[in-house]
Tab-separated table of C-alpha atoms in Angstrom:
chain	number	residue	atom	x	y	z
A	1	MET	CA	10.848	-17.181	61.652
A	2	THR	CA	11.005	-18.399	58.094
A	3	LYS	CA	8.700	-16.665	55.651
A	4	VAL	CA	7.689	-18.066	52.293
A	5	HIS	CA	5.703	-15.865	49.928
A	6	THR	CA	4.410	-16.688	46.449
A	7	ASP	CA	3.209	-14.491	43.642
A	8	TYR	CA	2.791	-14.746	39.876
A	9	LEU	CA	3.412	-12.355	37.008
A	10	TRP	CA	1.231	-12.622	33.901
A	11	PHE	CA	2.334	-11.776	30.382
A	12	ASN	CA	0.496	-11.588	27.078
A	13	THR	CA	2.860	-10.005	24.592
A	14	SER	CA	1.693	-8.443	21.329
A	15	GLU	CA	4.786	-9.700	19.495
A	16	ARG	CA	5.904	-13.307	19.131
A	17	GLN	CA	9.260	-12.355	20.664
A	18	GLU	CA	9.603	-9.714	23.364
A	19	PHE	CA	12.101	-9.002	26.138
A	20	ILE	CA	10.551	-7.300	29.178
A	21	ARG	CA	12.381	-5.900	32.200
A	22	ILE	CA	10.800	-7.198	35.426
A	23	THR	CA	13.283	-6.091	38.103
A	24	ASP	CA	10.798	-3.641	39.647
A	25	ASP	CA	8.011	-6.249	39.752
A	26	ILE	CA	10.300	-8.647	41.603
A	27	ALA	CA	11.399	-5.910	44.024
A	28	ARG	CA	7.754	-5.062	44.740
A	29	ILE	CA	6.899	-8.718	45.498
A	30	VAL	CA	9.948	-9.067	47.760
A	31	SER	CA	8.903	-5.917	49.606
A	32	ALA	CA	5.369	-7.286	50.078
A	33	SER	CA	6.801	-10.572	51.421
A	34	GLY	CA	8.432	-8.912	54.427
A	35	VAL	CA	11.563	-11.028	53.873
A	36	MET	CA	14.664	-9.065	54.904
A	37	ASP	CA	17.311	-11.722	54.249
A	38	GLY	CA	16.944	-14.641	51.854
A	39	MET	CA	16.386	-15.483	48.192
A	40	VAL	CA	13.728	-15.060	45.538
A	41	LEU	CA	13.216	-17.580	42.743
A	42	VAL	CA	11.892	-16.150	39.471
A	43	SER	CA	10.940	-18.938	37.077
A	44	ALA	CA	9.097	-19.078	33.747
A	45	MET	CA	6.169	-21.521	33.959
A	46	HIS	CA	5.985	-21.960	30.173
A	47	ILE	CA	8.634	-23.789	28.221
A	48	THR	CA	9.102	-21.281	25.408
A	49	ALA	CA	9.989	-18.359	27.678
A	50	ALA	CA	13.120	-17.446	29.607
A	51	VAL	CA	14.030	-15.468	32.703
A	52	TYR	CA	17.566	-14.105	32.758
A	53	VAL	CA	19.753	-11.406	34.283
A	54	ASN	CA	21.698	-9.046	32.049
A	55	ASP	CA	22.030	-5.475	30.816
A	56	TRP	CA	19.159	-3.033	30.235
A	57	GLU	CA	20.509	-1.746	26.915
A	58	ASP	CA	18.537	-1.948	23.690
A	59	GLY	CA	21.574	-2.595	21.505
A	60	LEU	CA	22.586	-5.604	23.581
A	61	ILE	CA	19.040	-6.950	23.552
A	62	HIS	CA	19.148	-6.701	19.752
A	63	ASP	CA	22.486	-8.578	19.795
A	64	PHE	CA	20.991	-11.312	22.000
A	65	GLN	CA	18.083	-11.731	19.594
A	66	GLU	CA	20.298	-11.931	16.498
A	67	TRP	CA	22.606	-14.370	18.249
A	68	LEU	CA	19.748	-16.622	19.359
A	69	GLU	CA	18.382	-16.624	15.817
A	70	LYS	CA	21.770	-17.783	14.566
A	71	LEU	CA	22.256	-20.524	17.179
A	72	ALA	CA	18.615	-21.686	17.272
A	73	PRO	CA	16.962	-20.591	14.024
A	74	ALA	CA	13.226	-20.508	13.415
A	75	GLY	CA	11.747	-22.035	10.272
A	76	LYS	CA	13.771	-25.235	10.158
A	77	SER	CA	12.131	-28.659	9.787
A	78	TYR	CA	12.170	-29.591	13.466
A	79	ARG	CA	10.743	-32.989	14.431
A	80	HIS	CA	8.610	-31.258	17.101
A	81	HIS	CA	6.617	-29.643	14.297
A	82	LEU	CA	5.126	-33.019	13.314
A	83	THR	CA	2.849	-32.494	16.342
A	84	GLY	CA	1.375	-29.403	14.682
A	85	GLU	CA	3.538	-26.989	16.689
A	86	ASP	CA	5.795	-24.435	14.991
A	87	ASN	CA	7.839	-23.273	17.969
A	88	ALA	CA	10.739	-25.712	18.404
A	89	ASP	CA	13.184	-22.814	18.009
A	90	ALA	CA	11.496	-21.077	20.970
A	91	HIS	CA	12.224	-24.113	23.186
A	92	LEU	CA	15.893	-23.993	22.140
A	93	LYS	CA	16.225	-20.219	22.528
A	94	ARG	CA	14.763	-20.301	26.013
A	95	THR	CA	17.226	-23.066	26.922
A	96	LEU	CA	20.169	-20.877	25.873
A	97	MET	CA	18.940	-17.938	27.971
A	98	GLY	CA	17.897	-20.031	30.994
A	99	HIS	CA	14.399	-20.335	32.405
A	100	GLN	CA	14.933	-19.113	35.951
A	101	VAL	CA	17.100	-17.022	38.233
A	102	ILE	CA	17.526	-16.687	41.968
A	103	VAL	CA	18.077	-13.182	43.278
A	104	PRO	CA	19.553	-12.821	46.776
A	105	ILE	CA	17.758	-10.506	49.211
A	106	THR	CA	19.797	-8.474	51.704
A	107	ASN	CA	18.357	-5.842	54.068
A	108	GLY	CA	14.970	-6.287	52.422
A	109	LYS	CA	16.278	-5.360	48.936
A	110	LEU	CA	17.317	-7.285	45.827
A	111	ASP	CA	21.075	-7.711	46.234
A	112	LEU	CA	21.983	-6.972	42.605
A	113	GLY	CA	25.172	-5.615	41.068
A	114	PRO	CA	25.206	-2.172	39.417
A	115	TRP	CA	24.079	-3.347	35.962
A	116	GLU	CA	22.050	-6.435	36.824
A	117	GLN	CA	18.446	-6.360	35.617
A	118	VAL	CA	15.974	-9.236	35.582
A	119	PHE	CA	14.294	-9.890	32.227
A	120	TYR	CA	11.430	-12.004	30.979
A	121	ALA	CA	12.151	-13.195	27.437
A	122	GLU	CA	9.166	-14.357	25.425
A	123	PHE	CA	9.861	-16.497	22.354
A	124	ASP	CA	6.333	-17.643	21.495
A	125	GLY	CA	3.990	-14.931	22.716
A	126	ARG	CA	0.553	-13.600	21.887
A	127	ARG	CA	-0.927	-15.849	24.572
A	128	LYS	CA	-1.233	-15.697	28.365
A	129	LYS	CA	1.794	-16.943	30.263
A	130	ARG	CA	2.991	-16.888	33.835
A	131	VAL	CA	6.153	-16.485	35.868
A	132	VAL	CA	6.217	-17.809	39.423
A	133	VAL	CA	7.984	-15.728	42.069
A	134	LYS	CA	8.803	-17.560	45.295
A	135	VAL	CA	10.397	-15.573	48.126
A	136	MET	CA	11.984	-17.425	51.040
A	137	GLY	CA	13.951	-16.133	54.008
A	138	VAL	CA	13.727	-14.430	57.363
B	1	MET	CA	9.517	-24.533	61.416
B	2	THR	CA	11.967	-24.861	58.574
B	3	LYS	CA	12.371	-28.315	57.131
B	4	VAL	CA	15.306	-29.444	55.023
B	5	HIS	CA	15.166	-32.850	53.384
B	6	THR	CA	17.756	-34.530	51.191
B	7	ASP	CA	17.512	-37.447	48.808
B	8	TYR	CA	19.422	-38.795	45.832
B	9	LEU	CA	18.393	-40.338	42.525
B	10	TRP	CA	20.692	-42.902	40.927
B	11	PHE	CA	21.046	-43.484	37.185
B	12	ASN	CA	22.918	-46.051	35.157
B	13	THR	CA	21.765	-45.671	31.558
B	14	SER	CA	22.242	-48.375	28.940
B	15	GLU	CA	22.933	-45.787	26.235
B	16	ARG	CA	25.696	-43.185	26.240
B	17	GLN	CA	23.049	-40.480	25.800
B	18	GLU	CA	19.598	-40.698	27.359
B	19	PHE	CA	16.952	-38.212	28.444
B	20	ILE	CA	14.827	-39.409	31.382
B	21	ARG	CA	11.756	-37.696	32.823
B	22	ILE	CA	12.076	-37.381	36.615
B	23	THR	CA	9.138	-35.109	37.527
B	24	ASP	CA	7.357	-37.894	39.430
B	25	ASP	CA	10.500	-38.821	41.385
B	26	ILE	CA	10.909	-35.206	42.489
B	27	ALA	CA	7.219	-34.961	43.439
B	28	ARG	CA	7.557	-38.136	45.520
B	29	ILE	CA	10.590	-36.773	47.405
B	30	VAL	CA	8.848	-33.449	48.039
B	31	SER	CA	5.835	-35.314	49.374
B	32	ALA	CA	8.044	-37.356	51.719
B	33	SER	CA	9.719	-34.171	52.985
B	34	GLY	CA	6.510	-32.774	54.433
B	35	VAL	CA	7.362	-29.330	53.005
B	36	MET	CA	4.175	-27.468	52.031
B	37	ASP	CA	5.710	-24.193	50.856
B	38	GLY	CA	9.272	-23.760	49.638
B	39	MET	CA	11.695	-24.883	46.942
B	40	VAL	CA	13.406	-28.050	45.769
B	41	LEU	CA	16.846	-28.037	44.179
B	42	VAL	CA	17.490	-30.815	41.641
B	43	SER	CA	21.149	-30.908	40.658
B	44	ALA	CA	23.316	-33.321	38.662
B	45	MET	CA	26.320	-34.441	40.739
B	46	HIS	CA	28.318	-35.483	37.675
B	47	ILE	CA	29.692	-33.009	35.199
B	48	THR	CA	28.608	-34.717	32.001
B	49	ALA	CA	24.901	-34.791	32.873
B	50	ALA	CA	22.202	-32.111	32.897
B	51	VAL	CA	18.946	-31.434	34.697
B	52	TYR	CA	16.508	-29.231	32.803
B	53	VAL	CA	12.814	-28.342	32.512
B	54	ASN	CA	11.056	-28.603	29.154
B	55	ASP	CA	8.471	-30.484	27.129
B	56	TRP	CA	7.723	-34.216	27.398
B	57	GLU	CA	7.513	-34.741	23.643
B	58	ASP	CA	9.734	-37.203	21.810
B	59	GLY	CA	10.067	-35.065	18.674
B	60	LEU	CA	11.364	-32.126	20.683
B	61	ILE	CA	13.787	-34.349	22.583
B	62	HIS	CA	15.103	-35.521	19.221
B	63	ASP	CA	15.456	-31.855	18.170
B	64	PHE	CA	17.375	-31.054	21.358
B	65	GLN	CA	19.765	-33.929	20.714
B	66	GLU	CA	20.401	-32.946	17.075
B	67	TRP	CA	20.890	-29.328	18.094
B	68	LEU	CA	23.343	-30.204	20.856
B	69	GLU	CA	25.323	-32.367	18.458
B	70	LYS	CA	25.586	-29.405	16.084
B	71	LEU	CA	26.613	-26.876	18.739
B	72	ALA	CA	28.862	-29.224	20.745
B	73	PRO	CA	29.882	-32.087	18.462
B	74	ALA	CA	31.431	-35.338	19.625
B	75	GLY	CA	34.526	-36.716	17.936
B	76	LYS	CA	36.521	-33.517	17.647
B	77	SER	CA	40.113	-33.229	18.860
B	78	TYR	CA	39.372	-31.630	22.220
B	79	ARG	CA	42.319	-30.805	24.476
B	80	HIS	CA	40.548	-32.613	27.350
B	81	HIS	CA	41.076	-35.879	25.478
B	82	LEU	CA	44.833	-35.698	26.074
B	83	THR	CA	43.983	-36.909	29.602
B	84	GLY	CA	42.606	-40.151	28.144
B	85	GLU	CA	38.981	-38.983	28.340
B	86	ASP	CA	36.739	-38.950	25.275
B	87	ASN	CA	33.794	-36.981	26.637
B	88	ALA	CA	34.597	-33.278	26.243
B	89	ASP	CA	31.459	-32.858	24.119
B	90	ALA	CA	29.399	-34.208	27.029
B	91	HIS	CA	30.758	-31.438	29.297
B	92	LEU	CA	29.767	-28.826	26.698
B	93	LYS	CA	26.324	-30.318	26.033
B	94	ARG	CA	25.476	-30.403	29.718
B	95	THR	CA	26.521	-26.764	29.994
B	96	LEU	CA	24.067	-25.788	27.242
B	97	MET	CA	21.200	-27.631	28.945
B	98	GLY	CA	22.066	-26.530	32.486
B	99	HIS	CA	23.000	-28.785	35.378
B	100	GLN	CA	20.322	-27.894	37.915
B	101	VAL	CA	16.842	-26.503	38.394
B	102	ILE	CA	14.863	-25.202	41.348
B	103	VAL	CA	11.196	-26.124	41.418
B	104	PRO	CA	8.908	-24.053	43.660
B	105	ILE	CA	6.619	-25.942	46.057
B	106	THR	CA	3.152	-24.543	46.811
B	107	ASN	CA	0.495	-26.333	48.879
B	108	GLY	CA	2.769	-29.370	49.113
B	109	LYS	CA	2.965	-29.805	45.318
B	110	LEU	CA	5.484	-28.916	42.610
B	111	ASP	CA	4.311	-25.527	41.341
B	112	LEU	CA	4.859	-26.256	37.639
B	113	GLY	CA	3.229	-24.793	34.539
B	114	PRO	CA	1.006	-26.979	32.330
B	115	TRP	CA	3.836	-28.332	30.143
B	116	GLU	CA	6.793	-28.188	32.502
B	117	GLN	CA	8.536	-31.498	33.116
B	118	VAL	CA	11.841	-32.106	34.867
B	119	PHE	CA	14.383	-34.162	32.898
B	120	TYR	CA	17.702	-35.814	33.606
B	121	ALA	CA	19.898	-35.674	30.509
B	122	GLU	CA	22.785	-38.117	30.410
B	123	PHE	CA	25.591	-37.401	27.921
B	124	ASP	CA	28.161	-39.960	29.060
B	125	GLY	CA	26.248	-42.858	30.540
B	126	ARG	CA	26.739	-46.559	31.123
B	127	ARG	CA	28.037	-45.838	34.631
B	128	LYS	CA	26.447	-45.037	37.982
B	129	LYS	CA	25.613	-41.382	38.495
B	130	ARG	CA	23.653	-39.368	41.027
B	131	VAL	CA	21.334	-36.394	41.227
B	132	VAL	CA	20.941	-34.608	44.565
B	133	VAL	CA	17.474	-33.432	45.569
B	134	LYS	CA	17.378	-30.867	48.396
B	135	VAL	CA	13.966	-29.728	49.633
B	136	MET	CA	13.716	-26.646	51.845
B	137	GLY	CA	10.712	-24.794	53.202
B	138	VAL	CA	7.991	-24.834	55.812
C	1	MET	CA	16.262	-21.997	63.524
C	2	THR	CA	16.832	-20.693	60.033
C	3	LYS	CA	20.178	-19.068	59.383
C	4	VAL	CA	20.932	-16.750	56.498
C	5	HIS	CA	24.504	-15.652	55.940
C	6	THR	CA	25.882	-13.350	53.230
C	7	ASP	CA	29.381	-12.811	51.960
C	8	TYR	CA	31.063	-11.471	48.833
C	9	LEU	CA	34.086	-12.529	46.822
C	10	TRP	CA	36.070	-9.855	44.975
C	11	PHE	CA	37.966	-10.398	41.730
C	12	ASN	CA	40.285	-8.199	39.701
C	13	THR	CA	41.868	-10.401	37.058
C	14	SER	CA	45.022	-9.447	35.201
C	15	GLU	CA	43.732	-11.003	31.964
C	16	ARG	CA	40.565	-10.046	30.106
C	17	GLN	CA	39.430	-13.679	30.324
C	18	GLU	CA	40.220	-15.912	33.307
C	19	PHE	CA	38.645	-18.988	34.878
C	20	ILE	CA	39.202	-19.235	38.645
C	21	ARG	CA	38.308	-22.150	40.918
C	22	ILE	CA	36.348	-20.906	43.942
C	23	THR	CA	35.131	-24.152	45.553
C	24	ASP	CA	37.308	-23.650	48.637
C	25	ASP	CA	36.148	-20.041	49.090
C	26	ILE	CA	32.523	-21.189	49.027
C	27	ALA	CA	33.250	-24.016	51.473
C	28	ARG	CA	34.924	-21.549	53.850
C	29	ILE	CA	31.917	-19.187	53.762
C	30	VAL	CA	29.506	-22.077	54.344
C	31	SER	CA	31.610	-23.201	57.299
C	32	ALA	CA	31.538	-19.675	58.774
C	33	SER	CA	27.747	-19.540	58.373
C	34	GLY	CA	27.138	-22.424	60.751
C	35	VAL	CA	24.540	-23.858	58.351
C	36	MET	CA	24.532	-27.655	58.551
C	37	ASP	CA	21.732	-28.404	56.085
C	38	GLY	CA	20.583	-26.094	53.312
C	39	MET	CA	21.772	-24.372	50.147
C	40	VAL	CA	24.287	-21.758	49.077
C	41	LEU	CA	23.687	-19.429	46.126
C	42	VAL	CA	26.824	-18.292	44.298
C	43	SER	CA	25.992	-15.554	41.802
C	44	ALA	CA	28.048	-13.190	39.650
C	45	MET	CA	27.028	-9.566	40.317
C	46	HIS	CA	28.460	-8.336	37.009
C	47	ILE	CA	26.917	-9.182	33.676
C	48	THR	CA	30.055	-10.180	31.814
C	49	ALA	CA	31.084	-12.893	34.274
C	50	ALA	CA	29.819	-16.420	34.920
C	51	VAL	CA	29.690	-18.877	37.789
C	52	TYR	CA	29.504	-22.513	36.782
C	53	VAL	CA	30.213	-26.049	38.000
C	54	ASN	CA	32.441	-28.343	35.981
C	55	ASP	CA	35.789	-30.122	35.859
C	56	TRP	CA	39.084	-28.791	37.270
C	57	GLU	CA	41.150	-29.818	34.267
C	58	ASP	CA	43.164	-27.326	32.226
C	59	GLY	CA	42.535	-29.060	28.898
C	60	LEU	CA	38.784	-28.872	29.365
C	61	ILE	CA	38.985	-25.224	30.405
C	62	HIS	CA	40.875	-24.574	27.170
C	63	ASP	CA	38.126	-26.443	25.276
C	64	PHE	CA	35.445	-24.323	26.964
C	65	GLN	CA	37.239	-21.142	25.967
C	66	GLU	CA	37.698	-22.186	22.323
C	67	TRP	CA	34.084	-23.299	22.149
C	68	LEU	CA	32.781	-20.042	23.621
C	69	GLU	CA	34.879	-18.072	21.130
C	70	LYS	CA	33.286	-20.051	18.297
C	71	LEU	CA	29.698	-19.694	19.539
C	72	ALA	CA	30.013	-16.099	20.775
C	73	PRO	CA	32.988	-14.517	18.990
C	74	ALA	CA	34.672	-11.274	20.031
C	75	GLY	CA	35.383	-8.568	17.470
C	76	LYS	CA	32.107	-8.643	15.584
C	77	SER	CA	30.095	-5.477	14.926
C	78	TYR	CA	27.630	-5.882	17.789
C	79	ARG	CA	24.944	-3.226	18.195
C	80	HIS	CA	25.920	-2.927	21.893
C	81	HIS	CA	29.223	-1.418	20.780
C	82	LEU	CA	27.466	1.746	19.545
C	83	THR	CA	27.330	2.696	23.251
C	84	GLY	CA	31.143	2.762	23.348
C	85	GLU	CA	31.398	-0.704	24.913
C	86	ASP	CA	33.435	-3.475	23.275
C	87	ASN	CA	32.297	-6.433	25.337
C	88	ALA	CA	29.057	-7.756	23.792
C	89	ASP	CA	30.728	-11.147	23.312
C	90	ALA	CA	31.391	-11.268	27.072
C	91	HIS	CA	27.652	-10.871	27.766
C	92	LEU	CA	26.905	-13.760	25.383
C	93	LYS	CA	29.667	-16.015	26.723
C	94	ARG	CA	28.537	-15.552	30.321
C	95	THR	CA	24.993	-16.435	29.239
C	96	LEU	CA	26.194	-19.748	27.765
C	97	MET	CA	28.072	-20.655	30.962
C	98	GLY	CA	25.365	-19.449	33.371
C	99	HIS	CA	25.736	-16.676	35.928
C	100	GLN	CA	24.906	-18.544	39.135
C	101	VAL	CA	24.785	-21.919	40.817
C	102	ILE	CA	23.205	-23.300	43.956
C	103	VAL	CA	25.268	-25.805	45.909
C	104	PRO	CA	23.436	-28.026	48.413
C	105	ILE	CA	24.848	-28.232	51.946
C	106	THR	CA	24.625	-31.526	53.845
C	107	ASN	CA	26.221	-32.168	57.266
C	108	GLY	CA	27.828	-28.741	57.106
C	109	LYS	CA	29.694	-29.502	53.853
C	110	LEU	CA	29.175	-28.702	50.169
C	111	ASP	CA	27.286	-31.728	48.845
C	112	LEU	CA	29.224	-32.030	45.573
C	113	GLY	CA	29.873	-35.019	43.321
C	114	PRO	CA	33.413	-36.397	42.926
C	115	TRP	CA	34.421	-34.056	40.070
C	116	GLU	CA	32.264	-31.024	40.719
C	117	GLN	CA	34.154	-27.762	41.203
C	118	VAL	CA	32.743	-24.260	41.339
C	119	PHE	CA	34.352	-21.760	38.957
C	120	TYR	CA	34.237	-18.009	38.430
C	121	ALA	CA	34.611	-17.229	34.720
C	122	GLU	CA	35.661	-13.693	33.864
C	123	PHE	CA	35.074	-12.503	30.298
C	124	ASP	CA	35.808	-8.788	30.683
C	125	GLY	CA	38.285	-8.461	33.507
C	126	ARG	CA	40.979	-6.038	34.607
C	127	ARG	CA	38.469	-4.310	36.869
C	128	LYS	CA	36.979	-5.007	40.300
C	129	LYS	CA	34.021	-7.349	40.279
C	130	ARG	CA	31.991	-9.180	42.900
C	131	VAL	CA	30.275	-12.489	43.455
C	132	VAL	CA	27.547	-12.702	46.100
C	133	VAL	CA	27.385	-15.823	48.277
C	134	LYS	CA	24.124	-16.326	50.162
C	135	VAL	CA	23.880	-19.302	52.524
C	136	MET	CA	20.475	-20.374	53.828
C	137	GLY	CA	19.458	-23.339	55.964
C	138	VAL	CA	19.393	-24.755	59.451
């Protein structure tokens, strides 16, 4: 029988930009769902945050952050800022990283490769934000 | 019992590049599907168009368009143009924005954050194009 | 009744960077699954490879590769390289292209537009790598 299970992760980072590993949180939710074979969607519910899969290595995370700053710099005169906002760069950065991933579930576990880790990337933090986790399968 | 429901959205923009909000169209299709808990895939069927989730704010849409033009400019001598095409930049722009999203469905509604809106982004319009919408759940 | 079917594709490219069309492999796995209506997730299990949907045209593939080299160049002094690795650019390139796609399945076939093709993009090859293919539907 098909099971669908929903949960949410909350974040309130102390820094404007923070990358947080959430693989274990997703694994825990999948375990609670009872789904043995299927998929789990992990999706940022705020439009200045990303969810992505890559390496758990501080140097690479630093490289990602420098690279994003180069391709989508803060502090430019974005049109979006006429609304009073100051975070247009965060919308662009999150677009480059992607805002959601699907992780396959096999034998009740996240079916990830040896170096795959799921990350939440915050680009406009210091406020409460959510990620939705939707598990579906048998 | 698992339900799977399929629909298509058609576009034929008057401009070469246009960003169109489709959240309400997706919500309508999900409602018609009868799925109360699950996911909906929204995916561009043409390779010079994108589907993405971000803010419904004209200034930010302008910023996205300027930014895409900088990172993936039109009018360069792309190798793809030797085939007679002139839209290589549109292929690159759609890659930056992403060509599909999955929206979770909870209690029969799109489970979106407060500012999340689904957009169709056309980068080579003035012709008929489709988006596939596949709803799956219980 | 819901069916979930899992398979893996293995790659071991002779070049460091290679783009390989895998549409037919995905179609074959979907056919074997017996799923008539649903979705198939195609996801790179290694963090220096991408899976994306775009055109099967050599000129455009060349354009993608030149563009990725410009936006995420090899040979720079990335912090990740202090670990002994030399592939930070491959992590960035795969992020631009995306590491997974979902293809809808309708009437037992991949529900793709006229020019859509699924590609595996290797950015740090010459070693064994996997892609997971998870089919789900009815």
